[in-house]
C-alpha positions as CSV (number, residue, x, y, z in Angstrom):
1,X,14.3,8.3,21.7
2,X,11.2,10.7,21.1
3,X,8.7,9.6,17.9
4,X,8.6,13.0,16.3
5,X,5.5,14.5,13.7
6,X,7.0,17.0,11.5
7,X,5.0,19.3,9.4
8,X,6.9,18.4,5.9
9,X,5.1,21.9,4.2
10,X,6.9,23.7,7.1
11,X,9.6,21.3,9.2
12,X,7.7,22.7,11.9
13,X,7.8,19.7,15.4
14,X,4.0,19.5,15.4
15,X,4.3,17.2,18.9
16,X,7.0,14.1,20.2
17,X,5.3,10.8,21.1
18,X,7.8,9.0,24.4
19,X,8.6,5.3,22.3
20,X,7.6,2.3,24.6
21,X,9.9,0.8,26.9
22,X,10.0,-2.9,27.6
23,X,7.0,-3.0,29.9
24,X,5.1,-1.2,27.8
25,X,5.4,-3.3,25.5
26,X,5.1,-6.4,27.4
27,X,1.9,-4.9,29.1
28,X,0.4,-5.0,25.2
29,X,1.0,-8.0,24.6
30,X,-0.4,-9.2,27.5
31,X,-3.4,-7.3,26.4
32,X,-3.3,-8.8,23.1
33,X,-3.4,-12.7,24.3
34,X,-6.4,-11.9,27.1
35,X,-8.2,-10.2,24.1
36,X,-7.5,-13.0,21.6
37,X,-8.8,-15.5,24.2
38,X,-12.5,-14.1,24.4
39,X,-12.5,-12.1,20.7
40,X,-11.9,-15.1,18.9
41,X,-15.0,-16.1,20.0
42,X,-17.2,-14.0,18.9
43,X,-19.3,-14.4,15.3
44,X,-19.4,-12.7,12.2
45,X,-22.4,-10.5,13.8
46,X,-21.0,-8.9,16.2
47,X,-17.9,-8.3,14.7
48,X,-19.5,-6.8,11.8
49,X,-21.3,-4.6,14.4
50,X,-18.5,-3.1,15.6
51,X,-16.2,-2.9,12.3
52,X,-19.5,-0.9,10.6
53,X,-19.6,1.7,14.1
54,X,-15.9,2.3,13.1
55,X,-16.6,3.1,9.8
56,X,-19.3,5.5,11.0
57,X,-17.2,7.5,13.3
58,X,-14.0,7.3,10.8
59,X,-17.1,9.2,8.0
60,X,-17.8,11.7,11.1
61,X,-14.3,12.5,11.9
62,X,-13.4,12.0,7.6
63,X,-11.9,16.1,7.8
64,X,-10.0,15.6,11.0
65,X,-8.7,12.4,9.7
66,X,-7.8,14.1,6.8
67,X,-6.4,17.1,8.0
68,X,-4.1,14.9,10.4
69,X,-2.4,12.7,7.4
70,X,-1.8,15.9,5.6
71,X,0.1,17.6,8.5
72,X,2.2,14.9,9.1
73,X,3.4,13.5,5.7
74,X,2.2,16.4,3.4
75,X,-0.8,14.5,0.8
76,X,-2.8,17.2,-0.7
77,X,-5.9,17.7,1.8
78,X,-8.5,16.8,-0.8
79,X,-6.4,13.7,-2.0
80,X,-6.3,12.8,2.1
81,X,-10.1,13.4,2.2
82,X,-10.2,10.6,-0.4
83,X,-7.8,8.3,1.2
84,X,-10.5,8.1,4.3
85,X,-13.2,8.1,2.2
86,X,-11.5,4.5,1.1
87,X,-11.5,3.3,4.5
88,X,-14.4,3.7,5.6
89,X,-15.8,1.9,2.4
90,X,-13.3,-0.9,3.2
91,X,-14.7,-1.3,6.8
92,X,-17.8,-1.0,5.8
93,X,-17.5,-4.5,2.6
94,X,-15.4,-6.9,5.0
95,X,-18.3,-6.0,7.4
96,X,-20.9,-7.1,5.0
97,X,-18.8,-9.7,2.6
98,X,-16.8,-11.8,5.5
99,X,-19.2,-13.6,6.7
100,X,-19.8,-15.5,3.0
101,X,-15.5,-14.6,2.3
102,X,-14.9,-17.2,5.3
103,X,-18.0,-19.3,5.3
104,X,-17.1,-23.2,5.3
105,X,-16.2,-25.1,2.2
106,X,-18.1,-28.3,1.7
107,X,-16.2,-30.0,-1.0
108,X,-18.6,-32.5,-3.1
109,X,-19.3,-35.8,-1.1
110,X,-18.0,-37.5,-4.1
111,X,-14.9,-36.2,-3.9
112,X,-14.8,-37.6,-1.0
113,X,-16.6,-40.3,-0.9
114,X,-13.8,-42.9,0.1
115,X,-11.8,-40.9,2.7
116,X,-14.4,-42.7,5.5
117,X,-16.0,-39.5,6.6
118,X,-20.0,-39.0,6.9
119,X,-18.9,-35.5,7.0
120,X,-15.7,-32.8,5.5
121,X,-15.4,-29.5,5.5
122,X,-13.0,-26.7,5.9
123,X,-13.4,-23.6,8.0
124,X,-11.6,-20.8,8.5
125,X,-9.9,-19.8,11.8
126,X,-8.3,-16.7,13.3
127,X,-4.8,-17.6,14.3
128,X,-4.2,-14.6,16.9
129,X,-2.3,-11.4,17.2
130,X,-0.9,-10.2,13.8
131,X,1.5,-7.0,14.3
132,X,1.6,-4.9,10.9
133,X,4.3,-3.0,10.6
134,X,2.6,0.4,8.3
135,X,4.3,3.4,6.4
136,X,4.0,6.4,6.3
137,X,2.7,6.9,2.2
138,X,-1.1,6.0,2.7
139,X,-1.5,6.5,6.3
140,X,-5.1,5.4,7.0
141,X,-5.6,3.3,4.3
142,X,-2.5,0.7,4.3
143,X,-3.7,-0.1,8.3
144,X,-7.7,0.2,7.5
145,X,-6.9,-2.7,4.4
146,X,-5.4,-5.1,7.0
147,X,-7.6,-4.1,10.2
148,X,-10.9,-4.9,8.4
149,X,-10.3,-8.1,6.8
150,X,-8.1,-9.1,10.4
151,X,-11.1,-8.2,12.7
152,X,-13.5,-9.6,10.7
153,X,-11.7,-13.2,10.8
154,X,-11.6,-13.0,14.7
155,X,-8.2,-11.6,14.9
156,X,-6.1,-9.0,17.0
157,X,-4.2,-6.1,15.4
158,X,-0.9,-4.9,16.6
159,X,0.5,-1.8,14.7
160,X,4.1,-0.5,14.6
161,X,3.4,2.6,12.0
162,X,6.2,4.6,10.2
163,X,8.1,7.1,12.9
164,X,6.8,10.0,11.1
165,X,3.6,10.1,11.7
166,X,2.6,9.1,15.0
167,X,-0.2,11.4,15.6
168,X,-2.1,9.2,13.0
169,X,-1.4,5.5,14.4
170,X,-2.6,6.7,18.0
171,X,-6.0,8.2,16.1
172,X,-6.4,4.9,14.6
173,X,-6.1,2.6,18.3
174,X,-8.9,5.6,19.5
175,X,-11.0,5.1,16.4
176,X,-11.0,1.3,17.3
177,X,-11.4,1.8,21.0
178,X,-14.8,4.2,20.4
179,X,-16.1,1.8,18.2
180,X,-16.1,-0.8,21.2
181,X,-13.9,-3.2,20.1
182,X,-12.7,-4.9,23.1
183,X,-9.5,-3.6,24.9
184,X,-6.0,-5.3,23.3
185,X,-8.0,-5.9,20.0
186,X,-6.3,-3.1,18.2
187,X,-2.9,-1.8,19.4
188,X,-0.6,1.2,18.4
189,X,3.0,0.3,19.5
190,X,4.5,3.7,19.5
191,X,8.1,1.9,18.6
192,X,11.0,2.3,16.5
193,X,12.3,0.0,14.2
194,X,15.1,-1.7,16.8
195,X,12.8,-3.1,18.8
196,X,10.2,-4.5,16.0
197,X,11.9,-8.0,16.0
198,X,11.3,-8.5,19.2
199,X,7.9,-8.4,19.1
200,X,8.1,-10.8,16.2
201,X,9.8,-13.1,17.9
202,X,7.3,-13.2,21.3
203,X,4.9,-16.7,21.2
204,X,2.3,-14.3,21.5
205,X,2.0,-12.8,17.7
206,X,1.2,-15.1,15.3
207,X,2.0,-13.6,12.1
208,X,3.2,-10.3,10.7
209,X,2.7,-8.6,7.5
210,X,4.2,-5.4,6.1
211,X,4.0,-2.6,3.7
212,X,7.6,-0.6,3.0
213,X,10.8,-1.0,1.6
214,X,12.9,-3.9,0.1
215,X,15.3,-3.8,3.3
216,X,12.4,-3.6,5.7
217,X,11.0,-6.6,4.4
218,X,14.1,-8.2,4.2
219,X,14.7,-8.2,7.5
220,X,10.9,-8.7,8.6
221,X,11.3,-11.9,6.8
222,X,13.9,-13.2,7.8
223,X,12.6,-12.8,11.7
224,X,9.5,-14.5,10.4
225,X,11.0,-17.4,8.9
226,X,13.4,-17.9,11.8
227,X,10.2,-18.1,13.8
228,X,8.4,-20.1,11.3
229,X,5.5,-17.4,11.4
230,X,3.6,-16.6,8.2
231,X,4.7,-12.8,6.5
232,X,3.3,-10.7,3.8
233,X,5.0,-8.0,2.2
234,X,4.0,-5.7,0.1
235,X,7.4,-4.0,-0.7
236,X,8.8,-1.3,-4.1
237,X,6.9,-1.3,-7.2
238,X,8.2,0.3,-10.3
239,X,5.2,0.1,-12.2
240,X,5.4,0.2,-15.9
241,X,2.7,2.5,-18.1
242,X,2.2,1.4,-21.7
243,X,1.2,3.5,-24.2
244,X,0.3,1.5,-28.1
245,X,-0.7,3.4,-31.3
246,X,-4.2,2.3,-30.4
247,X,-4.5,4.2,-27.2
248,X,-6.8,7.6,-26.9
249,X,-4.3,9.7,-26.2
250,X,-5.1,12.5,-25.0
251,X,-7.1,9.9,-22.5
252,X,-3.7,8.0,-21.9
253,X,-1.7,11.6,-21.2
254,X,-4.2,13.0,-18.2
255,X,-3.9,9.6,-16.8
256,X,-0.5,9.2,-16.7
257,X,0.2,12.4,-14.6
258,X,-2.4,11.1,-12.1
259,X,-1.2,7.9,-12.5
260,X,2.7,9.4,-11.4
261,X,1.7,12.2,-9.0
262,X,-0.6,10.7,-6.5
263,X,0.5,11.4,-3.0
264,X,3.1,13.4,-4.5
265,X,4.4,10.4,-6.0
266,X,4.9,8.5,-3.2
267,X,3.5,5.7,-4.0
268,X,4.2,2.1,-4.4
269,X,1.7,1.5,-7.7
270,X,1.8,4.8,-9.0
271,X,3.0,4.4,-12.3
272,X,7.1,5.0,-13.0
273,X,8.2,4.1,-16.1
274,X,5.9,5.9,-19.1
275,X,7.4,2.9,-22.3
276,X,5.6,4.5,-24.9
277,X,5.7,2.9,-28.8
278,X,7.3,5.2,-31.2
279,X,4.4,6.0,-33.5
280,X,3.0,8.3,-30.6
281,X,6.0,8.7,-28.4
282,X,6.9,12.3,-29.7
283,X,3.1,13.3,-29.1
284,X,2.8,11.3,-25.8
285,X,6.1,13.1,-24.6
286,X,5.0,16.5,-25.2
287,X,1.9,16.2,-23.8
288,X,3.1,14.9,-20.8
289,X,5.9,17.3,-20.1
290,X,3.5,19.8,-20.6
291,X,1.1,18.5,-18.5
292,X,3.7,17.7,-15.7
293,X,5.2,21.0,-15.9
294,X,1.6,22.8,-15.4
295,X,1.4,21.2,-11.8
296,X,0.5,23.0,-8.7
297,X,2.8,23.1,-6.1
298,X,2.5,24.2,-2.8
299,X,0.5,24.2,0.5
300,X,-0.6,20.5,0.6
301,X,-3.2,22.1,2.6
302,X,-4.7,24.5,0.0
303,X,-7.4,23.0,-1.9
304,X,-6.2,24.0,-5.4
305,X,-2.5,22.1,-4.7
306,X,-1.9,19.0,-6.9
307,X,1.5,18.0,-5.9
308,X,2.5,18.8,-1.8
309,X,6.1,18.0,-0.3
310,X,7.8,14.7,-0.1
311,X,7.3,13.4,3.4
312,X,10.6,13.7,4.7
313,X,14.0,15.7,4.2
314,X,15.6,12.0,3.4
315,X,12.8,10.7,0.6
316,X,13.9,14.1,-1.4
317,X,17.7,14.0,-1.0
318,X,17.3,10.7,-2.7
319,X,15.2,11.5,-5.3
320,X,17.7,14.3,-6.0
321,X,20.5,12.1,-6.2
322,X,18.5,9.5,-8.6
323,X,17.8,13.1,-10.9
324,X,21.5,13.9,-10.7
325,X,23.1,10.8,-11.9
326,X,20.4,10.2,-14.7
327,X,21.0,13.9,-15.6
328,X,25.1,12.9,-15.2
329,X,24.6,10.0,-17.8
330,X,22.9,12.0,-20.6
331,X,18.8,11.7,-19.8
332,X,16.9,14.4,-21.1
333,X,15.4,16.4,-18.2
334,X,12.2,17.9,-19.7
335,X,10.8,19.6,-17.2
336,X,11.5,19.6,-14.0
337,X,14.4,18.6,-12.1
338,X,15.1,20.9,-9.2
339,X,13.6,22.1,-5.8
340,X,10.9,24.7,-6.7
341,X,11.8,28.4,-7.4
342,X,9.0,30.9,-6.2
343,X,7.6,28.7,-3.3
344,X,5.2,31.1,-0.3
345,X,8.1,32.1,2.5
346,X,6.5,30.1,5.0
347,X,6.8,27.0,2.8
348,X,10.5,27.6,2.9
349,X,12.0,24.8,5.4
350,X,9.3,22.9,3.1
351,X,10.9,19.5,1.1
352,X,9.3,20.2,-1.9
353,X,9.8,18.8,-5.2
354,X,9.0,20.0,-8.7
355,X,7.2,17.1,-11.5
356,X,10.2,15.9,-13.6
357,X,10.3,14.3,-16.5
358,X,12.9,12.5,-17.7
359,X,13.8,10.9,-20.9
360,X,16.6,9.2,-23.0
361,X,17.1,6.9,-19.7
362,X,19.7,4.0,-20.2
363,X,21.3,1.5,-18.6
364,X,23.8,3.2,-17.3
365,X,21.1,5.5,-14.9
366,X,20.4,4.2,-11.2
367,X,17.1,5.6,-12.5
368,X,16.7,2.2,-14.9
369,X,16.4,-0.3,-11.5
370,X,15.8,2.0,-8.6
371,X,12.6,3.2,-7.5
372,X,11.7,6.8,-7.9
373,X,9.5,7.8,-4.8
374,X,8.1,11.0,-5.5
375,X,7.2,13.1,-9.1
376,X,9.6,12.4,-11.4
377,X,8.7,10.3,-14.0
378,X,10.8,8.2,-16.5
379,X,10.1,8.2,-20.3
380,X,11.1,5.1,-22.6
381,X,10.8,5.2,-26.7
382,X,9.9,1.8,-27.8
383,X,9.8,0.0,-31.8
384,X,7.0,-2.5,-31.0
385,X,5.2,-4.9,-29.0
386,X,8.2,-6.8,-28.2
387,X,9.7,-4.6,-27.2
388,X,7.6,-3.0,-24.6
389,X,6.9,-6.0,-22.9
390,X,10.2,-6.5,-22.8
391,X,11.0,-3.2,-21.3
392,X,8.0,-3.8,-18.8
393,X,9.5,-6.9,-17.4
394,X,13.6,-5.1,-17.1
395,X,12.8,-4.2,-13.2
396,X,13.6,-6.5,-10.2
397,X,10.0,-5.0,-8.9
398,X,6.6,-6.8,-10.0
399,X,4.1,-4.7,-8.3
400,X,1.4,-4.2,-11.0
401,X,1.4,-2.0,-14.4
402,X,-0.9,0.2,-16.7
403,X,-1.6,-0.7,-20.5
404,X,-3.2,1.3,-23.1
405,X,-4.6,-0.1,-25.7
406,X,-8.0,-1.3,-27.3
407,X,-6.1,-3.8,-29.3
408,X,-7.5,-7.0,-27.6
409,X,-4.3,-9.6,-29.2
410,X,-2.4,-7.2,-27.1
411,X,-4.0,-7.2,-24.0
412,X,-3.5,-10.9,-23.5
413,X,-0.4,-10.9,-24.8
414,X,0.3,-8.3,-21.9
415,X,-2.0,-10.4,-19.2
416,X,0.4,-13.1,-20.4
417,X,3.1,-11.4,-20.1
418,X,3.8,-8.8,-17.9
419,X,5.4,-10.0,-14.7
420,X,3.1,-7.7,-12.3
421,X,0.7,-8.5,-9.6
422,X,-2.1,-7.0,-11.4
423,X,-2.4,-5.5,-15.1
424,X,-4.6,-2.3,-15.7
425,X,-5.9,-1.3,-19.1
426,X,-6.9,1.8,-20.4
427,X,-6.9,3.1,-16.4
428,X,-5.2,3.9,-13.6
429,X,-3.8,1.3,-11.2
430,X,-5.7,1.3,-7.8
431,X,-6.5,-0.7,-4.9
432,X,-10.1,-1.9,-4.2
433,X,-11.5,-3.8,-1.3
434,X,-12.9,-6.7,-3.7
435,X,-9.8,-7.5,-5.8
436,X,-6.3,-9.2,-4.4
437,X,-3.6,-6.9,-3.9
438,X,0.4,-7.6,-4.2
439,X,2.9,-8.4,-6.6
440,X,5.7,-10.4,-7.7
441,X,9.9,-10.2,-7.8
442,X,11.2,-7.7,-5.4
443,X,7.9,-6.1,-4.9
444,X,7.5,-9.4,-2.0
445,X,4.6,-11.8,-1.9
446,X,1.1,-12.8,-0.4
447,X,-1.5,-10.5,-0.9
448,X,-4.0,-8.3,0.7
449,X,-7.7,-7.3,0.6
450,X,-10.3,-9.2,-0.9
451,X,-11.1,-13.0,-0.4
452,X,-7.4,-14.3,-0.9
453,X,-6.3,-10.9,2.0
454,X,-8.9,-12.0,4.5
455,X,-7.8,-15.6,4.6
456,X,-4.0,-14.8,4.5
457,X,-4.1,-14.8,8.4
458,X,-6.3,-17.6,8.9
459,X,-5.8,-21.0,9.7
460,X,-7.2,-23.2,7.1
461,X,-8.6,-26.2,9.1
462,X,-9.5,-29.8,7.8
463,X,-13.1,-30.9,9.7
464,X,-13.4,-35.0,9.2
465,X,-16.1,-36.8,11.2
466,X,-15.7,-40.3,11.0
467,X,-19.2,-42.5,10.2
468,X,-21.2,-43.0,12.3
469,X,-21.5,-45.4,15.0
470,X,-22.7,-49.1,13.9
């Protein structure tokens, strides 16, 4: 079945690709096995030179790469440029930092004095081919943040990208090929979801990492567990954005808007649930609603567009159903809640949805527990700190969180009690190469980025050297 690249702003099919058949998949796996046997013996200096070359090429190609992303999944062009630049930064960071992150660990001699060794240390060794099952929402960044550490650790990469971004997937393989990586070190597998299980089960695949939906994560994790293979999962998120009375309200509102509509609202770490102390609830809701209503929705290629289309028609349908369910159960629609009128006729077939603010949310509404993957915000009123913490944790997800307070005691309470992989105070959740990224509960397990991320796919090896012969 062909894999199609469709422009979500117009509904136009840009290009189609034939999915790999069994013979082509076998060839890719064979190349990966052969490449790993050689690439694993390279040193950090050799790997870093290749990764730096990839960074230089990506930096030079930033505009073309950004346009490819925008055409395939609809993010505003300015955001796509920023994504490409972030990828360059991550490539260079891992090229420079990997030697220190994976340096041999030497225990204190007194701690191993009774181990009977003349020397002992820990070495981080590569494990083989790592399969990455990646999403469409940050189609370059999600891949680079896996590939840069994996390649610097001496592993080789197999990419099964989301089926709606095949042009981006091909461009990623081309980037690493042009950078000079040996054949087979980074390969894109243009395959459907049904073929993923077979790749995971293949003996030549050592581990798998997935960023995506909870159902996809369950399927991948089950297969990996059945094969006793390492898996790292970064799944959904319904991040809380808590606003307490001491917050700088103007800054909180401005950040709340960016945090909700980044990437057209299609981000696992986008703030989705706005939990506001009753002392500042009314002014926050008024200002937030006005700012969301004022956002410009339109052609993602236009420089002044702030919110583009949803990446798929099904994604918009899912969002509409959540909003309509909330409306039917009594939620207040402060703004939005519909397909935007008055768009350019050329965009009539695009999958656009207005920035939307919902209030009066109750547990009867699906939106209370389900993730809104689009520009829809839910706003809650809470009476005090205890209720704010309780509401923040009232979610099956635990990816990250945002808290606006200048009270040190409140900050420590949130650090202690919020169930999430990150707590960001007086700012917006963001991923950074130097900081670990991942979640708890149904947001997955394992970590990407930082030293924690590069070690996920290493063989943590104890080296013990006996006493010299007498």
